[in-house]
mmCIF file with all atom_site columns, N, CA and C in Angstrom:
data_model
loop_
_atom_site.group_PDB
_atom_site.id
_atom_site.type_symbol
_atom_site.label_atom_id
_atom_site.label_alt_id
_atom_site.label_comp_id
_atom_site.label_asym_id
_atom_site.label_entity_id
_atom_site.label_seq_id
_atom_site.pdbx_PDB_ins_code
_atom_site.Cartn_x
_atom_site.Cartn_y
_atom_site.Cartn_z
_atom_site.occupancy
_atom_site.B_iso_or_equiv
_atom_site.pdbx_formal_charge
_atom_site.auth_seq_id
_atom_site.auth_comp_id
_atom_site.auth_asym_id
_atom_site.auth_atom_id
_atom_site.pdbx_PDB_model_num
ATOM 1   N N  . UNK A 1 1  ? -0.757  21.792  -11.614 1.00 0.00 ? 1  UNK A N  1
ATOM 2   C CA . UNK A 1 1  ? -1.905  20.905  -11.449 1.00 0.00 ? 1  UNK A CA 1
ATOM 3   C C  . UNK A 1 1  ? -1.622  19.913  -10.316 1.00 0.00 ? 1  UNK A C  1
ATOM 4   N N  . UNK A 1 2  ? -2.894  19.722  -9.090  1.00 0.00 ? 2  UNK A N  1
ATOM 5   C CA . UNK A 1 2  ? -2.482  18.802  -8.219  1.00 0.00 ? 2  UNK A CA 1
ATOM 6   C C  . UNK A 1 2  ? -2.406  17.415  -8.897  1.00 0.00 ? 2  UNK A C  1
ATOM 7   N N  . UNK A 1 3  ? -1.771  16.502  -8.210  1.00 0.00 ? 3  UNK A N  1
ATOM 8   C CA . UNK A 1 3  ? -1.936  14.766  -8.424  1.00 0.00 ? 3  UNK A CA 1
ATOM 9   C C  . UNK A 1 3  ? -2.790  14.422  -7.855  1.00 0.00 ? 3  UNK A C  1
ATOM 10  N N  . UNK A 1 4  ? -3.447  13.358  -8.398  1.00 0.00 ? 4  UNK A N  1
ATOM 11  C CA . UNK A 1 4  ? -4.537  12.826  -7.710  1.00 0.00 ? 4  UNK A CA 1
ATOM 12  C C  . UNK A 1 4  ? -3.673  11.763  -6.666  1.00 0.00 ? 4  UNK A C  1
ATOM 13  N N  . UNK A 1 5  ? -3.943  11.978  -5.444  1.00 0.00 ? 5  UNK A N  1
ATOM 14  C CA . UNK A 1 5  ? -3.408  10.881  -4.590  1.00 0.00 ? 5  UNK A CA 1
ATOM 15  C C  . UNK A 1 5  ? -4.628  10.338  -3.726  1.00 0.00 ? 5  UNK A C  1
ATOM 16  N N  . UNK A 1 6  ? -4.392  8.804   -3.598  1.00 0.00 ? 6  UNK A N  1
ATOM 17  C CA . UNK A 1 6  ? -5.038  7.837   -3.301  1.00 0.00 ? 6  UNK A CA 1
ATOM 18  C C  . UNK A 1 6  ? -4.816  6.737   -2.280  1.00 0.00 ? 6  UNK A C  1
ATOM 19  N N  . UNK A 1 7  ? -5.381  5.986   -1.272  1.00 0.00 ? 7  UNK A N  1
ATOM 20  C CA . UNK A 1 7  ? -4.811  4.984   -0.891  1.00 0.00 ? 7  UNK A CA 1
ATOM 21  C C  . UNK A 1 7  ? -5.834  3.866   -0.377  1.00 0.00 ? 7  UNK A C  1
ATOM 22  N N  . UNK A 1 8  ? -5.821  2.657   -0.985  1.00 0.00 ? 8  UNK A N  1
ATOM 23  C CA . UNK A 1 8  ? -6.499  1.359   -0.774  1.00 0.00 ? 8  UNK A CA 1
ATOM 24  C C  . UNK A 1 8  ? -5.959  0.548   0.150   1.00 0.00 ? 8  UNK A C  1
ATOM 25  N N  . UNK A 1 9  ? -7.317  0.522   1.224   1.00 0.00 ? 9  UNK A N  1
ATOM 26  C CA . UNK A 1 9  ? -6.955  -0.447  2.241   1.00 0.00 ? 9  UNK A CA 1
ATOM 27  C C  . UNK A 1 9  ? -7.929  -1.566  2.215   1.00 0.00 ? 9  UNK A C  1
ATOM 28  N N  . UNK A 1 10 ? -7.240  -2.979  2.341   1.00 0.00 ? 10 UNK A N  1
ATOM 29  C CA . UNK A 1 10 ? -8.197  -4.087  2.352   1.00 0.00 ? 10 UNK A CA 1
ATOM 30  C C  . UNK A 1 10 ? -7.984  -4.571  3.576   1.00 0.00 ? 10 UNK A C  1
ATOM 31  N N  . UNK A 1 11 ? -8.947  -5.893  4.046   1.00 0.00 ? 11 UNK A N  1
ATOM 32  C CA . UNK A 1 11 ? -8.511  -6.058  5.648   1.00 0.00 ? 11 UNK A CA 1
ATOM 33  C C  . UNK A 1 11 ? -9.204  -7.924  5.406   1.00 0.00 ? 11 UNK A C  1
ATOM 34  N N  . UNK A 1 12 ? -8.887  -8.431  6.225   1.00 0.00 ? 12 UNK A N  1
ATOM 35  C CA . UNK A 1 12 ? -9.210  -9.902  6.306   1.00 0.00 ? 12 UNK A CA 1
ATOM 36  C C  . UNK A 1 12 ? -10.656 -9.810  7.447   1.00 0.00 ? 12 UNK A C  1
ATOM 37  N N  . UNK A 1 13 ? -11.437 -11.031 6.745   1.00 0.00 ? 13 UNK A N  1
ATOM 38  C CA . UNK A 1 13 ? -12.414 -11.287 7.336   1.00 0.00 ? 13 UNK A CA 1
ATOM 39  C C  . UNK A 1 13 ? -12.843 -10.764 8.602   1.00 0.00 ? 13 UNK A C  1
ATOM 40  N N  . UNK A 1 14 ? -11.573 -11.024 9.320   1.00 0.00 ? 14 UNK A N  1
ATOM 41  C CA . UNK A 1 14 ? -11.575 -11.026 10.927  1.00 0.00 ? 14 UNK A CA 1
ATOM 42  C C  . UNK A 1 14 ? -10.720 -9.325  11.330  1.00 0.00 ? 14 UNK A C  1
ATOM 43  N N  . UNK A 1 15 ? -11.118 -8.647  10.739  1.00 0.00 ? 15 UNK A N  1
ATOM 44  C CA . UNK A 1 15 ? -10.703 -7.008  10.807  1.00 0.00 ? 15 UNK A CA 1
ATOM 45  C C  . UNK A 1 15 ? -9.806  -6.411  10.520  1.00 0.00 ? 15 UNK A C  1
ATOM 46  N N  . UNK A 1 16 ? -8.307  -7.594  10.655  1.00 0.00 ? 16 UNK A N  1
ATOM 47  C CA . UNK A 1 16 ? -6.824  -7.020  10.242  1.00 0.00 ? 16 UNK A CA 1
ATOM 48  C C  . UNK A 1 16 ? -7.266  -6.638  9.133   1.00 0.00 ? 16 UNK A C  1
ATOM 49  N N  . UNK A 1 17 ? -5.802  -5.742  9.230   1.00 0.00 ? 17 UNK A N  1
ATOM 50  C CA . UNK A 1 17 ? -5.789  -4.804  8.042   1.00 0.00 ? 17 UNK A CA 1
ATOM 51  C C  . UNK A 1 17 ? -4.633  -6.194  6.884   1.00 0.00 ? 17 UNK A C  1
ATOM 52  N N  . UNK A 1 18 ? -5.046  -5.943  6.090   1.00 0.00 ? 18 UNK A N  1
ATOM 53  C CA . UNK A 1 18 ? -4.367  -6.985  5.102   1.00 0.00 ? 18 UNK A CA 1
ATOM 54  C C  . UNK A 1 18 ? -3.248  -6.070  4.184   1.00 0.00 ? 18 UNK A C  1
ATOM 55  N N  . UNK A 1 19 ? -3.854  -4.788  3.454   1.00 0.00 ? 19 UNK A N  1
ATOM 56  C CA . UNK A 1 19 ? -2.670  -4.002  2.773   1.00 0.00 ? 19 UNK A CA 1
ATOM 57  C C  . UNK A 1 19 ? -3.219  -2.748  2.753   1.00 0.00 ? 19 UNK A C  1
ATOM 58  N N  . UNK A 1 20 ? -2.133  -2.132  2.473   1.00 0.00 ? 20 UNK A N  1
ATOM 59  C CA . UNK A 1 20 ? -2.336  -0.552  2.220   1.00 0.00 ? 20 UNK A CA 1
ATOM 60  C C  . UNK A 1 20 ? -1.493  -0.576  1.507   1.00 0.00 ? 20 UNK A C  1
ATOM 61  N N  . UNK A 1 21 ? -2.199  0.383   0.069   1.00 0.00 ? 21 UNK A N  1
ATOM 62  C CA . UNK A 1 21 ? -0.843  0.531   -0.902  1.00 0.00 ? 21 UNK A CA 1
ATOM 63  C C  . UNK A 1 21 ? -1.474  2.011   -1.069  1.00 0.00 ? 21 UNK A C  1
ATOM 64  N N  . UNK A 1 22 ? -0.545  3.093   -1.686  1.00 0.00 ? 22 UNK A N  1
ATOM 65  C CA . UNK A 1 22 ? -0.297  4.670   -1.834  1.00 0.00 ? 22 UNK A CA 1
ATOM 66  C C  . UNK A 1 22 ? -0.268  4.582   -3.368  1.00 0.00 ? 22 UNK A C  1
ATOM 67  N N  . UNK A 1 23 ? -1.338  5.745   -3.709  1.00 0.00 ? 23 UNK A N  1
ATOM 68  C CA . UNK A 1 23 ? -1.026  5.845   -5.363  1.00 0.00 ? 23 UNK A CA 1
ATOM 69  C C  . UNK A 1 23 ? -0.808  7.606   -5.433  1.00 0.00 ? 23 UNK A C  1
ATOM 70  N N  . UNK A 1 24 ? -0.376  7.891   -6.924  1.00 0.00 ? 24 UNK A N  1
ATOM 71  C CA . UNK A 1 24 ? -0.382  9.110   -7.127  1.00 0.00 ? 24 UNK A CA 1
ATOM 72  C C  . UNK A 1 24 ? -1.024  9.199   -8.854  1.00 0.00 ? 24 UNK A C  1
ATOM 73  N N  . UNK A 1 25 ? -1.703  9.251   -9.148  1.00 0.00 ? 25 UNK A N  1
ATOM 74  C CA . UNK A 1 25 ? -1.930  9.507   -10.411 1.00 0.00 ? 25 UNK A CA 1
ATOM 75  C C  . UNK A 1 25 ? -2.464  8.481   -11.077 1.00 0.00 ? 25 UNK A C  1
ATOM 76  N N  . UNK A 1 26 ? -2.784  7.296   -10.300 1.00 0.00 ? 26 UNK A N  1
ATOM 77  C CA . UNK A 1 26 ? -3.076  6.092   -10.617 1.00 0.00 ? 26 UNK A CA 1
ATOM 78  C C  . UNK A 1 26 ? -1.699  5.075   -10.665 1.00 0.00 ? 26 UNK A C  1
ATOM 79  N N  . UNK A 1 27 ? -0.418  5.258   -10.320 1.00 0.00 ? 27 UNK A N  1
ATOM 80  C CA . UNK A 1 27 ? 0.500   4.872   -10.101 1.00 0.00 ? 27 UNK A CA 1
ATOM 81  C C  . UNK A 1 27 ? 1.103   4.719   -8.448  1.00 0.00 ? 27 UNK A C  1
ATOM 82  N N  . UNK A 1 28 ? 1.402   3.473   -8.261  1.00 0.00 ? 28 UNK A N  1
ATOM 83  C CA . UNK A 1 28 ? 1.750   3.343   -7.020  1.00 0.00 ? 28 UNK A CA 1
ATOM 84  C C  . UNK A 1 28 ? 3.045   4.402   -6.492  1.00 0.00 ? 28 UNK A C  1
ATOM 85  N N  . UNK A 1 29 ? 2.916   5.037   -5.322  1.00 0.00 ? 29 UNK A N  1
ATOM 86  C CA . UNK A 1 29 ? 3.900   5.770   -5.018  1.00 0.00 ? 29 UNK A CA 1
ATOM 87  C C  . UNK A 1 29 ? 3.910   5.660   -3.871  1.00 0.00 ? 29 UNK A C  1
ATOM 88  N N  . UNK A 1 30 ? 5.059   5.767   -2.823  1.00 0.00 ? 30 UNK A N  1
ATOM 89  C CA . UNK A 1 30 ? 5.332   5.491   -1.141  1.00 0.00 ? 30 UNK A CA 1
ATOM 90  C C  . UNK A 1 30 ? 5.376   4.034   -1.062  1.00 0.00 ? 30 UNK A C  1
ATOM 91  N N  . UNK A 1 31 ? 4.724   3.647   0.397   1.00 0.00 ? 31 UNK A N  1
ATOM 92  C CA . UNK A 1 31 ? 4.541   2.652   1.084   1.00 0.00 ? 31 UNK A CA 1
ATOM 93  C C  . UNK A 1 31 ? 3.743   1.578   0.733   1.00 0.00 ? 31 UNK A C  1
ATOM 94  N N  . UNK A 1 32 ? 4.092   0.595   0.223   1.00 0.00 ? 32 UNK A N  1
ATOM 95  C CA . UNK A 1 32 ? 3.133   -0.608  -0.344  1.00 0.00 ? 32 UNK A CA 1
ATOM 96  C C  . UNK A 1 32 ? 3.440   -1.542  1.034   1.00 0.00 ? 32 UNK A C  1
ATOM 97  N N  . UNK A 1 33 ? 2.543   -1.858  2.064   1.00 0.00 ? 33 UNK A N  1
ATOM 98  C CA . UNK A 1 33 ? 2.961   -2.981  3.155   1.00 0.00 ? 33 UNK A CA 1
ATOM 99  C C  . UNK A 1 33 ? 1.673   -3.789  3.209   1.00 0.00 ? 33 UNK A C  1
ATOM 100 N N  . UNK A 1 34 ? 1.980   -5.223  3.403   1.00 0.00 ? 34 UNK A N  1
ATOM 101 C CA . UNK A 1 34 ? 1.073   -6.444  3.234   1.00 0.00 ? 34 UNK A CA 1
ATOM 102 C C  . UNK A 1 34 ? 1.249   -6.683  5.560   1.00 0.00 ? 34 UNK A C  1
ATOM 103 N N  . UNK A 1 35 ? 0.230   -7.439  5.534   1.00 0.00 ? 35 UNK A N  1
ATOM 104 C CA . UNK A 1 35 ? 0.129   -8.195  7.059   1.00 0.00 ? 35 UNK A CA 1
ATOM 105 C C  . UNK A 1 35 ? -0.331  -9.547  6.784   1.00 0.00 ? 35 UNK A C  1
ATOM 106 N N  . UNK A 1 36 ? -0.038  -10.467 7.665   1.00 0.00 ? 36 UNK A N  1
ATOM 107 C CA . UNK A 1 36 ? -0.828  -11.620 7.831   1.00 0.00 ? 36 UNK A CA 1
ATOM 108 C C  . UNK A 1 36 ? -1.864  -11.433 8.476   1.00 0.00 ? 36 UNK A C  1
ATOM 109 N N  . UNK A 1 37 ? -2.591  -12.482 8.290   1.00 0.00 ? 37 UNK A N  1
ATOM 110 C CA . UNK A 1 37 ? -4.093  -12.463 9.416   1.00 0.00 ? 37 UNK A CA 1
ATOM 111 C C  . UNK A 1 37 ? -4.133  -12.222 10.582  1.00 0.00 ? 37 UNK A C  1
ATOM 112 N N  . UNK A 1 38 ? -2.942  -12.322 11.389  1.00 0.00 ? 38 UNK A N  1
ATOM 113 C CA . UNK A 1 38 ? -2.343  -12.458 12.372  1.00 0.00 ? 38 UNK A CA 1
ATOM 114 C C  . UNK A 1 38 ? -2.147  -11.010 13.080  1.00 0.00 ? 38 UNK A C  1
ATOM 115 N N  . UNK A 1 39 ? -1.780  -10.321 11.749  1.00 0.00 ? 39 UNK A N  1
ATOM 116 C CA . UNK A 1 39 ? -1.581  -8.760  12.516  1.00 0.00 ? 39 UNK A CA 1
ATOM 117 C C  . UNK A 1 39 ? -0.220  -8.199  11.849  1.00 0.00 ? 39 UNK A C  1
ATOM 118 N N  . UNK A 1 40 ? 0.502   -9.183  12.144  1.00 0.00 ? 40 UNK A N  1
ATOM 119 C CA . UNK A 1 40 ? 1.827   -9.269  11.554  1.00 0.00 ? 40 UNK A CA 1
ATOM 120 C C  . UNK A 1 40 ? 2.106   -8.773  10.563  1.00 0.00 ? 40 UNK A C  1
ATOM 121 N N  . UNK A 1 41 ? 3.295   -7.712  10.039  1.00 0.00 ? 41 UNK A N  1
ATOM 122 C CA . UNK A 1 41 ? 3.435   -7.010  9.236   1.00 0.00 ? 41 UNK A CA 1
ATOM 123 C C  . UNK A 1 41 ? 4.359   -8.283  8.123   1.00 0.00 ? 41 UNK A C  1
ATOM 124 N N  . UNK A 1 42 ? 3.508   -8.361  6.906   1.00 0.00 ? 42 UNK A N  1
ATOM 125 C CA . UNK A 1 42 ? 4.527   -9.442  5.992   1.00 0.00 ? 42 UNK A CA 1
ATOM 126 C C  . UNK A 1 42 ? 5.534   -9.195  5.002   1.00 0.00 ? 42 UNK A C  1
ATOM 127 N N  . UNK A 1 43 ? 5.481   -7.993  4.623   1.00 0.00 ? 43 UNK A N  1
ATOM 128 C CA . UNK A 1 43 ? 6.060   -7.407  3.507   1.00 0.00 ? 43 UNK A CA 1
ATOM 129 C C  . UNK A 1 43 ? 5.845   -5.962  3.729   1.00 0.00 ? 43 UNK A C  1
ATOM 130 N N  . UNK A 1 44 ? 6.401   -5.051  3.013   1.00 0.00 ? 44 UNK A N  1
ATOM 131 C CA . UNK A 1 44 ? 6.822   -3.627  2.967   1.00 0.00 ? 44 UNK A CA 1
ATOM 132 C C  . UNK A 1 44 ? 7.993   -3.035  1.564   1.00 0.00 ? 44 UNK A C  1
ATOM 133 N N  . UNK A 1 45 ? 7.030   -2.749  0.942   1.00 0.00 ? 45 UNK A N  1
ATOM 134 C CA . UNK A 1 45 ? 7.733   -2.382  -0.335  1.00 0.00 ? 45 UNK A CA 1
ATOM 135 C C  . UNK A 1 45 ? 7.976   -0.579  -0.436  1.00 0.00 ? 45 UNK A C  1
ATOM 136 N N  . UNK A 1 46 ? 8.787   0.488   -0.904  1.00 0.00 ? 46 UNK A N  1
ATOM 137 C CA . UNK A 1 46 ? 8.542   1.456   -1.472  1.00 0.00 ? 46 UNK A CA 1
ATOM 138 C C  . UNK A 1 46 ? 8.998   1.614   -2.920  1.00 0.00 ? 46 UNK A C  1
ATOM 139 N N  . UNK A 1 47 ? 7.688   2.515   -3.736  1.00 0.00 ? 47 UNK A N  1
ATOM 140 C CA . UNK A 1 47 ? 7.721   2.824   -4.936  1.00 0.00 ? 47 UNK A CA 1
ATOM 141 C C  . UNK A 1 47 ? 7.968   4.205   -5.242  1.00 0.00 ? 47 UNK A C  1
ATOM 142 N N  . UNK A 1 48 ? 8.674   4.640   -6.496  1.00 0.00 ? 48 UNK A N  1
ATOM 143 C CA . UNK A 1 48 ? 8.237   6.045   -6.581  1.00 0.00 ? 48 UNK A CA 1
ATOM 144 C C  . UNK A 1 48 ? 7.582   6.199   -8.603  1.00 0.00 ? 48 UNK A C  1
ATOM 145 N N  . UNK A 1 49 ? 7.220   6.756   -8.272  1.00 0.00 ? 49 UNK A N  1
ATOM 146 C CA . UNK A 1 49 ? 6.874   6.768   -10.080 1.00 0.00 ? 49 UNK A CA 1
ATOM 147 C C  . UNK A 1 49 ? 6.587   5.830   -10.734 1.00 0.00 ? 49 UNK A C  1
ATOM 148 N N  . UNK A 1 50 ? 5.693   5.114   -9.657  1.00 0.00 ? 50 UNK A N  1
ATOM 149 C CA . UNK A 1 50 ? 5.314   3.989   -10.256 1.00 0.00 ? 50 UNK A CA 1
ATOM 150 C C  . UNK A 1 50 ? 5.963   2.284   -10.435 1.00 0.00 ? 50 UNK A C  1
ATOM 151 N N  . UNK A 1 51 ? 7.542   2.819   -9.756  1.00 0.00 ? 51 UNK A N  1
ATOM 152 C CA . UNK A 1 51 ? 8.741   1.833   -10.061 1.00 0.00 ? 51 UNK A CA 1
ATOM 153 C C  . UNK A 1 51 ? 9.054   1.433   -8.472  1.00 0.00 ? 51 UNK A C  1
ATOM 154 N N  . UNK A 1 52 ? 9.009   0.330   -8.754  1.00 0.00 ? 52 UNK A N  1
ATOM 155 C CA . UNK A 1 52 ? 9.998   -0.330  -7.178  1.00 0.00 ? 52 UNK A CA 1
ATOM 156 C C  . UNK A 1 52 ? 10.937  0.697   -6.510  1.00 0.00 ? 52 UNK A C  1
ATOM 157 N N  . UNK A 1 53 ? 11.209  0.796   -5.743  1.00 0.00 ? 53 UNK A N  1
ATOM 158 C CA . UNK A 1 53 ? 12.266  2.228   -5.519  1.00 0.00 ? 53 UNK A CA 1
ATOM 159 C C  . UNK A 1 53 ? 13.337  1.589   -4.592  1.00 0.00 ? 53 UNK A C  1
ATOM 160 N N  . UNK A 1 54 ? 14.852  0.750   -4.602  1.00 0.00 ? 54 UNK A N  1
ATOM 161 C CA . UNK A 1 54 ? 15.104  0.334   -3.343  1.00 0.00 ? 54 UNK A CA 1
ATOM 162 C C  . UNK A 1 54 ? 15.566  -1.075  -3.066  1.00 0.00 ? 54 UNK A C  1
#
């Protein structure tokens, strides 16, 4: 059976991209990375199975 995979991007007022986080099944999986308004990359997390990975 495939996984359902997914990914939500939000962005600030002014167009930056604000986050992208990766799901698989309804569980976060891969690349979770935040930006400032700025553009600027602020954070960068990876998950696997749902768990911090790292």
């Amino acid at each position: 059976m495939k996984k359902k995979e997914e990914v939500k991007v939000e962005y600030y007022d002014n167009g930056n991209k604000k986050s992208e986080i990766h799901y698989k099944d309804g569980e976060k999986e891969g690349v979770e990375t935040y930006w400032n308004e700025d553009g600027n990359k602020d954070m960068e997390s990876h998950y696997k199975d749902g768990k911090l990975d790292g």
